[in-house]
Coordinates of C-alpha atoms in Angstrom, one line a residue:
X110 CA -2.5 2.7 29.4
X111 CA -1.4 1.6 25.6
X112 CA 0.8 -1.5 25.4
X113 CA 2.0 0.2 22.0
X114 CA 5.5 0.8 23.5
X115 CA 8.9 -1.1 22.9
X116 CA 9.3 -2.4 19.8
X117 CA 9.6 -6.2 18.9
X118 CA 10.9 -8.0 16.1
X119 CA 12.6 -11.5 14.9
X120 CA 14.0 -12.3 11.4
X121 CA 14.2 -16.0 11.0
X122 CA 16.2 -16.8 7.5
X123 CA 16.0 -20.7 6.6
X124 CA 19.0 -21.5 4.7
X125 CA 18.0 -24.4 1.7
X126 CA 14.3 -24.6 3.0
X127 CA 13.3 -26.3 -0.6
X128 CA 15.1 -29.2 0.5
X129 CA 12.1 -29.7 3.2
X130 CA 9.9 -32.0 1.3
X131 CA 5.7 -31.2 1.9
X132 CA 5.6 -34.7 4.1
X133 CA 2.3 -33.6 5.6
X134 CA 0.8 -33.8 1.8
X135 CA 2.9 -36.9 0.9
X136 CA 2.1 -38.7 3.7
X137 CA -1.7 -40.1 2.1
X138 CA 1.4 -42.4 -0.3
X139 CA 3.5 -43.4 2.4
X140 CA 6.6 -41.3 0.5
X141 CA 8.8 -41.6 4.2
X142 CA 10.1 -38.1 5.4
X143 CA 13.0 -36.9 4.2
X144 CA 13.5 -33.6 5.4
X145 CA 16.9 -32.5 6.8
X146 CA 17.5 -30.1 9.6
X147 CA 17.3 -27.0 8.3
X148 CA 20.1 -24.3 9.3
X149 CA 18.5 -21.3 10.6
X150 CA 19.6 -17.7 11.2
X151 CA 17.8 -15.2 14.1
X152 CA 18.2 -11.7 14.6
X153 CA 15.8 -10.7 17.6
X154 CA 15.2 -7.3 19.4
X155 CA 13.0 -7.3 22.6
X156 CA 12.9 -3.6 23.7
X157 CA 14.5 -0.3 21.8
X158 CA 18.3 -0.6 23.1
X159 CA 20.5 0.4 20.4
X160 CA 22.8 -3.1 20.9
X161 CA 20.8 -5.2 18.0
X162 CA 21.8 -4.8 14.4
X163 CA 19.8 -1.9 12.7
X164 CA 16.7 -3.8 10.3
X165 CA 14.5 -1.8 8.0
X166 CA 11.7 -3.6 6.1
X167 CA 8.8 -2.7 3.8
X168 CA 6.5 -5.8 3.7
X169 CA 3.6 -5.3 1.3
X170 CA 0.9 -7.3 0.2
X171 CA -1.4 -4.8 -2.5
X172 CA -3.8 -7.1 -4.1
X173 CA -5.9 -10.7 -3.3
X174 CA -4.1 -12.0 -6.2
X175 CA -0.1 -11.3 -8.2
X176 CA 3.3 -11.4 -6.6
X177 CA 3.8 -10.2 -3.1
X178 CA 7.5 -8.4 -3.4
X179 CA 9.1 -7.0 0.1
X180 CA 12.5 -6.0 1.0
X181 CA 14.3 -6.3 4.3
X182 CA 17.4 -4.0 5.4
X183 CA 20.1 -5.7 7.5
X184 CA 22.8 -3.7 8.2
X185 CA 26.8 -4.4 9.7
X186 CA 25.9 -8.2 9.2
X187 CA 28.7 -10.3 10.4
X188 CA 30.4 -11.2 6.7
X189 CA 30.9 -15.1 7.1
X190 CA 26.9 -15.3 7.7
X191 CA 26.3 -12.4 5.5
X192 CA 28.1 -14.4 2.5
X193 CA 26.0 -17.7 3.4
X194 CA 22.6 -16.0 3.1
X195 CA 23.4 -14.7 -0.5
X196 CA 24.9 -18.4 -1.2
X197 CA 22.4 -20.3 0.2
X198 CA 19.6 -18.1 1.6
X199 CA 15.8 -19.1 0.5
X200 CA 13.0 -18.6 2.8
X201 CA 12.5 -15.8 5.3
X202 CA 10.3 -15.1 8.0
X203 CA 9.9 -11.8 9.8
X204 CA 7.6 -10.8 13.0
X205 CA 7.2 -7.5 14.3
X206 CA 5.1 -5.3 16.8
X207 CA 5.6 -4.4 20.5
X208 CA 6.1 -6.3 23.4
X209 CA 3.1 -6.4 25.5
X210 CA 0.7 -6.4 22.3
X211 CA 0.1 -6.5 18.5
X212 CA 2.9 -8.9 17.4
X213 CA 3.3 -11.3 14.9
X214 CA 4.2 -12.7 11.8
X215 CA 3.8 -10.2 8.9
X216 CA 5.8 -11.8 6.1
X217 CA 6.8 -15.3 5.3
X218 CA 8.1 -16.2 1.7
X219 CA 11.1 -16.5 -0.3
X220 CA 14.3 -15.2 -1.0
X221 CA 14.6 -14.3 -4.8
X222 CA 17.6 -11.9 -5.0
X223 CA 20.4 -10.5 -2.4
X224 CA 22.0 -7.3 -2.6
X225 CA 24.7 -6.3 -0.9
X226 CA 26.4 -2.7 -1.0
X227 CA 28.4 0.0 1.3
X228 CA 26.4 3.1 2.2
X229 CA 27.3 6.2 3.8
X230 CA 31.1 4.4 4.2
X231 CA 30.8 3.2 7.5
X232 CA 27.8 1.0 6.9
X233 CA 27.6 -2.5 5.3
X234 CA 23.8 -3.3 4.1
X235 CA 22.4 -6.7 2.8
X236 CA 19.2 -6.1 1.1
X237 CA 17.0 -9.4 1.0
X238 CA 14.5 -8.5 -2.3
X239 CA 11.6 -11.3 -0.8
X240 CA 8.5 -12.7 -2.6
X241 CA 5.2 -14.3 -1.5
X242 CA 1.8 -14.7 -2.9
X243 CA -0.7 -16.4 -5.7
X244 CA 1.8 -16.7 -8.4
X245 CA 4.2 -19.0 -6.6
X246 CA 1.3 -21.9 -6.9
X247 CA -0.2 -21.0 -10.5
X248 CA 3.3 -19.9 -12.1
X249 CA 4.8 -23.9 -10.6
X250 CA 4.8 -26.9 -12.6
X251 CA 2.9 -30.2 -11.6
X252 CA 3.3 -33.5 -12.8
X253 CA 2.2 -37.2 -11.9
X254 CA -0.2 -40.2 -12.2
X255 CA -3.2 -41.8 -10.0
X256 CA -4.4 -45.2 -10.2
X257 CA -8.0 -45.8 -10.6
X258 CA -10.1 -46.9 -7.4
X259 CA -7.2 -46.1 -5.1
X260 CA -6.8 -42.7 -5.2
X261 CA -10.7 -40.4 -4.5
X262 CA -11.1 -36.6 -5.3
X263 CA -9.4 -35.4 -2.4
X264 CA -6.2 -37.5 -3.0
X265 CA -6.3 -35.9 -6.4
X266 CA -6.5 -32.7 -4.9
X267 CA -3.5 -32.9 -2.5
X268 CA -1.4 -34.4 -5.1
X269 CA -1.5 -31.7 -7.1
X270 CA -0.2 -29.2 -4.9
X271 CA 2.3 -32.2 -3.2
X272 CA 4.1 -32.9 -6.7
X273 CA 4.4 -29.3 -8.1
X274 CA 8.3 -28.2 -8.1
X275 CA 7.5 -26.4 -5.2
X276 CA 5.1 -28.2 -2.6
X277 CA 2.6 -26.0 -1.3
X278 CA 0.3 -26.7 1.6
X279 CA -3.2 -26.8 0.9
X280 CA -5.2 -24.6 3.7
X281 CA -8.8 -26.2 3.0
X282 CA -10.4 -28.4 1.0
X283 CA -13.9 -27.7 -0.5
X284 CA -16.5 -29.7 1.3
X285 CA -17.9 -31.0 -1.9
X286 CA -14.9 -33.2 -2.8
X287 CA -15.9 -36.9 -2.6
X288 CA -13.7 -39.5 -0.7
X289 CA -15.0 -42.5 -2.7
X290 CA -12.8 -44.2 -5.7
X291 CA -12.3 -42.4 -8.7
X292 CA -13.9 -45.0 -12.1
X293 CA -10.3 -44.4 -13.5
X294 CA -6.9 -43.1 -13.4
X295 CA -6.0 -39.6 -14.0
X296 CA -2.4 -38.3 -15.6
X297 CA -1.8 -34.3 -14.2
X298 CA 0.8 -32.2 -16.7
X299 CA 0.0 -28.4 -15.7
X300 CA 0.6 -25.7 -13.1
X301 CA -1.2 -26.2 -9.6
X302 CA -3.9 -23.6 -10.2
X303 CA -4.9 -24.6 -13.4
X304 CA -4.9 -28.5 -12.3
X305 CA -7.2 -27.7 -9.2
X306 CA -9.2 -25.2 -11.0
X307 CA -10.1 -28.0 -13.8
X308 CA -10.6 -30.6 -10.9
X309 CA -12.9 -28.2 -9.3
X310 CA -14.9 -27.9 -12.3
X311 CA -15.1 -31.0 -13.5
X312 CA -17.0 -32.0 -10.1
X313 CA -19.2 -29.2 -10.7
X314 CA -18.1 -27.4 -7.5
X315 CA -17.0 -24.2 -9.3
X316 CA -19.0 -23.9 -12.0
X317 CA -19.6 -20.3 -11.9
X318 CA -16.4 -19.1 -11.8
X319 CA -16.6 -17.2 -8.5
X320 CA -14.5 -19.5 -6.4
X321 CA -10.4 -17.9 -6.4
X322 CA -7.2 -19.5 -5.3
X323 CA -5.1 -17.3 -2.4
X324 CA -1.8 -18.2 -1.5
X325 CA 0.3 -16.4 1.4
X326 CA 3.1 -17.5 3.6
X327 CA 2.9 -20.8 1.5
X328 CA -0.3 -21.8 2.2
X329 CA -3.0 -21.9 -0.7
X330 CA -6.3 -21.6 0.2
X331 CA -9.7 -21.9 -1.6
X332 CA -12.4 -19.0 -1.4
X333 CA -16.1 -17.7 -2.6
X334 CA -16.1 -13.5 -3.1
X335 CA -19.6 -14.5 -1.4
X336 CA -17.7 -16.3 1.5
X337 CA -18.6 -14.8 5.3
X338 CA -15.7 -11.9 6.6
X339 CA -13.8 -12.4 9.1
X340 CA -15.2 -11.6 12.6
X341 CA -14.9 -9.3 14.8
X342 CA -13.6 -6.5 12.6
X343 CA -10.2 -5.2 14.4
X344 CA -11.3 -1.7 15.9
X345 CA -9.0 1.6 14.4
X346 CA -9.2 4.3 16.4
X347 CA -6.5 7.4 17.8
X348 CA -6.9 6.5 21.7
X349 CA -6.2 2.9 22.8
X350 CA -4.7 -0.3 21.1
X351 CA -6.0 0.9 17.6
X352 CA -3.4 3.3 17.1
X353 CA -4.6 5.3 14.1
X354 CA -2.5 8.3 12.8
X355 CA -3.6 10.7 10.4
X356 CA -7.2 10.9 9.0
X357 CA -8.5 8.2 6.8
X358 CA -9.0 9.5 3.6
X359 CA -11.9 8.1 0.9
X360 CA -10.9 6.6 -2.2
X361 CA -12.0 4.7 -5.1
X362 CA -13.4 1.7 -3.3
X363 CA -13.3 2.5 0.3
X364 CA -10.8 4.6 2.4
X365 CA -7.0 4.4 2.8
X366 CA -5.3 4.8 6.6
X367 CA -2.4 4.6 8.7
X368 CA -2.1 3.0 11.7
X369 CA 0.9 2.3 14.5
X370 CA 2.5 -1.0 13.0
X371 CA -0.1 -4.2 13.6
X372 CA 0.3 -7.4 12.7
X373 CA -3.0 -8.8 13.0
X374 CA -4.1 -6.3 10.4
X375 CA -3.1 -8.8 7.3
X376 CA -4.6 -9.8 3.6
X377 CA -5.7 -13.2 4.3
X378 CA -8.9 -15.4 3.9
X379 CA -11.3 -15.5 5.4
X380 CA -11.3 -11.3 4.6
X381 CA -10.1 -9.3 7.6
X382 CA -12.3 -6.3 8.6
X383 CA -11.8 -3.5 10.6
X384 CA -13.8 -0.8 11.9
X385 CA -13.0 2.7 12.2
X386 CA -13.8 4.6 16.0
X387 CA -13.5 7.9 17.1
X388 CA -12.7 9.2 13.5
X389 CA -14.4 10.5 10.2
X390 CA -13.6 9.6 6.4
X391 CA -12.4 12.7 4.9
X392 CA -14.0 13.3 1.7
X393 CA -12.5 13.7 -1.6
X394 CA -13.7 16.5 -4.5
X395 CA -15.7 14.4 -6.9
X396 CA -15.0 15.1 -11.0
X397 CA -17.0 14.2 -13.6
X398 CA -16.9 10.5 -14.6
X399 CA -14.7 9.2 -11.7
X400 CA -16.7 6.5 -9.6
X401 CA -16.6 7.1 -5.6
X402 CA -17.5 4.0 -3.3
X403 CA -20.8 5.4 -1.2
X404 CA -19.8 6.4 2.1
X405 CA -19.9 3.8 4.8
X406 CA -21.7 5.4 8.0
X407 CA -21.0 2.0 9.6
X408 CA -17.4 2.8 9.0
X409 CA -16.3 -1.1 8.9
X410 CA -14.4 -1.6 5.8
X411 CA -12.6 -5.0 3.6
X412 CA -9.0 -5.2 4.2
X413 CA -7.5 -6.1 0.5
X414 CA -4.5 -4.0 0.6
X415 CA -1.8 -4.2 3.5
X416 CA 1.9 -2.4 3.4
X417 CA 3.9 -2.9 6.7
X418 CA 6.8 -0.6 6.8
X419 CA 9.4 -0.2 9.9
X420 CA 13.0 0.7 10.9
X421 CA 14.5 -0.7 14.3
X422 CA 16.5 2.5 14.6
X423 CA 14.2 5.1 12.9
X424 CA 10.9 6.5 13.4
X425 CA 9.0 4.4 11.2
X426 CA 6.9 1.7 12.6
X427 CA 3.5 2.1 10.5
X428 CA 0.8 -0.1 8.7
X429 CA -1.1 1.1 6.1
X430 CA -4.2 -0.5 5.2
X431 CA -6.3 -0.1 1.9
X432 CA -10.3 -1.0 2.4
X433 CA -13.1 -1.0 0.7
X434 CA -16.6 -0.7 2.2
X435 CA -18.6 -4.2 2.6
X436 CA -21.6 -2.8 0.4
X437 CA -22.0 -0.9 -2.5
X438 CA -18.0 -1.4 -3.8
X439 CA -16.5 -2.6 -7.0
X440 CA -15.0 -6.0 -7.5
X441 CA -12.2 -6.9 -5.1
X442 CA -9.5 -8.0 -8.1
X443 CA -10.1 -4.7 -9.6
X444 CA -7.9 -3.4 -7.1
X445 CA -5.0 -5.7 -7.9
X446 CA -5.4 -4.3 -11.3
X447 CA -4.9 -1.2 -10.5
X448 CA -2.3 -1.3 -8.4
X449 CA 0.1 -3.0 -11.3
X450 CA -0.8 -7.0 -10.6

């Protein structure tokens, strides 16, 4: 029996979460923690009872690279808290999926604009406009000094992301970084990316350009295009947990789908995969000049596009997932170009 029954959800909203310093990266230079307790609001629903307050959301992630926008619905809000989000309201996190299966987390990121309006009358609606994604770490500002002989290459690393004007966690370090002494000081004045990027290159660790910067959910992490996927690929089919809908239809690149909302279908690094079963790529009319991906009879495809879209009290509940085969497509940041990043 499918456990894709009884919808499941919690939207977490941290109220002045920039307050909460990056201690885990400031800790290498014994800054003490200085973090307060962080007010929190909760709306949770647990099965499909009409008693929780109606949520709508559209969480999408188009593109490795860009801003990340998504907007979440609350409607009826009590008005005291409702007026304390707009005032204070930064950082949101919202996880969705069923009960017995395919739940998680499938936004985390920041509040930049509240809207609040009367529809229909009867309803009051708060609409939180949310962003995530790369341009939060190259668009920041860093600044700060390292002694010489104290401080080694990864030091230099996490202080770059540690004293930007937002701190952002720092999901891996490249293996090549030394630990021993730098010969002399360093003075950083520039945004995250470009301070890391130069750091990377002056160690000759990227020299060729291929290595990218991906941040989600406020972590940044560093990545090869020639870098391993990540395995198993998640199966898509109709029957069972996969949950498709529709027939995948061949694009461009790949194929686009829809699938029952799943959370573990996400843009993230290592790649995600998944791996179509029990269902055929329907082909599109080729024109003249217009480049097709090859089909791929393995049917396993690159996640790089990812649109989660639901409604506590409607029908919708759906992910749909852009792919593009794992041999014989075009570059992956063509995509984000395309699709207006």
């Amino acid at each position: 029996m499918s456990e894709l029954y009884g919808r499941k959800f919690k939207l977490t909203i941290l109220l002045n979460p920039r307050e909460n310093i990056a201690d885990q990266l400031l800790a290498e230079y014994n800054i003490p923690k200085t973090a307060p307790e962080i007010p929190a609001i909760v709306i949770e629903q647990n099965d499909l009872s009409q008693n929780a307050l109606r949520v709508t959301f559209d969480v999408d992630y188009p593109g490795l690279q860009g801003w990340y926008y998504s907007e979440i619905c609350i409607y009826n809000f009590n008005i005291s808290t409702l007026m304390q989000v707009i005032d204070d309201g930064a950082a949101v996190s919202l996880e969705a999926g069923y009960i017995n299966g395919n739940y998680g987390e499938i936004f985390n990121g920041y509040i930049f604009q509240s809207l609040f309006e009367r529809e229909n009358v009867t309803d009051y609606k708060l609409t939180l406009r949310c962003v995530d994604g790369q341009r939060l770490f190259s668009e920041e500002f860093t600044a700060f000094s390292l002694d010489k002989g104290r401080n080694n290459q990864v030091a230099h690393y996490n202080a770059i992301a540690a004293y930007s004007q937002m701190p952002i966690e720092i999901g891996n370090i490249p293996s090549q970084l030394r630990t021993t002494a730098m010969d002399r000081g360093v003075t950083v004045f520039t945004s995250p990316a470009n301070g890391l990027a130069d750091l990377l290159k002056n160690y000759s660790i990227d020299k060729t350009n291929d290595g990218c910067f991906f941040t989600k959910k406020g972590v940044t992490k560093y990545f090869n295009m020639n870098d391993p996927l990540k395995e198993p690929p998640i199966i898509i089919s109709p029957s069972g947990e996969g949950g498709l809908i529709g027939t995948p239809i061949q694009t461009k690149y790949g194929c686009n789908l829809t699938c029952l909302l799943n959370a573990q279908i996400e843009l993230d690094i290592p790649r995600v995969q998944i791996k179509l079963d029990q269902s055929q790529v329907r082909a599109v009319k080729a024109a003249q000049g217009i480049l097709l991906a090859p089909f791929d009879y393995d049917q396993t495809y690159q996640v790089i596009g990812v649109r989660h879209v639901g409604d506590t009290r409607g029908n919708e509940w759906y992910t749909y997932v852009t792919g593009i085969n794992n041999q014989g497509a075009q570059a992956l940041m063509e995509t984000t170009q395309e699709r207006g990043l």
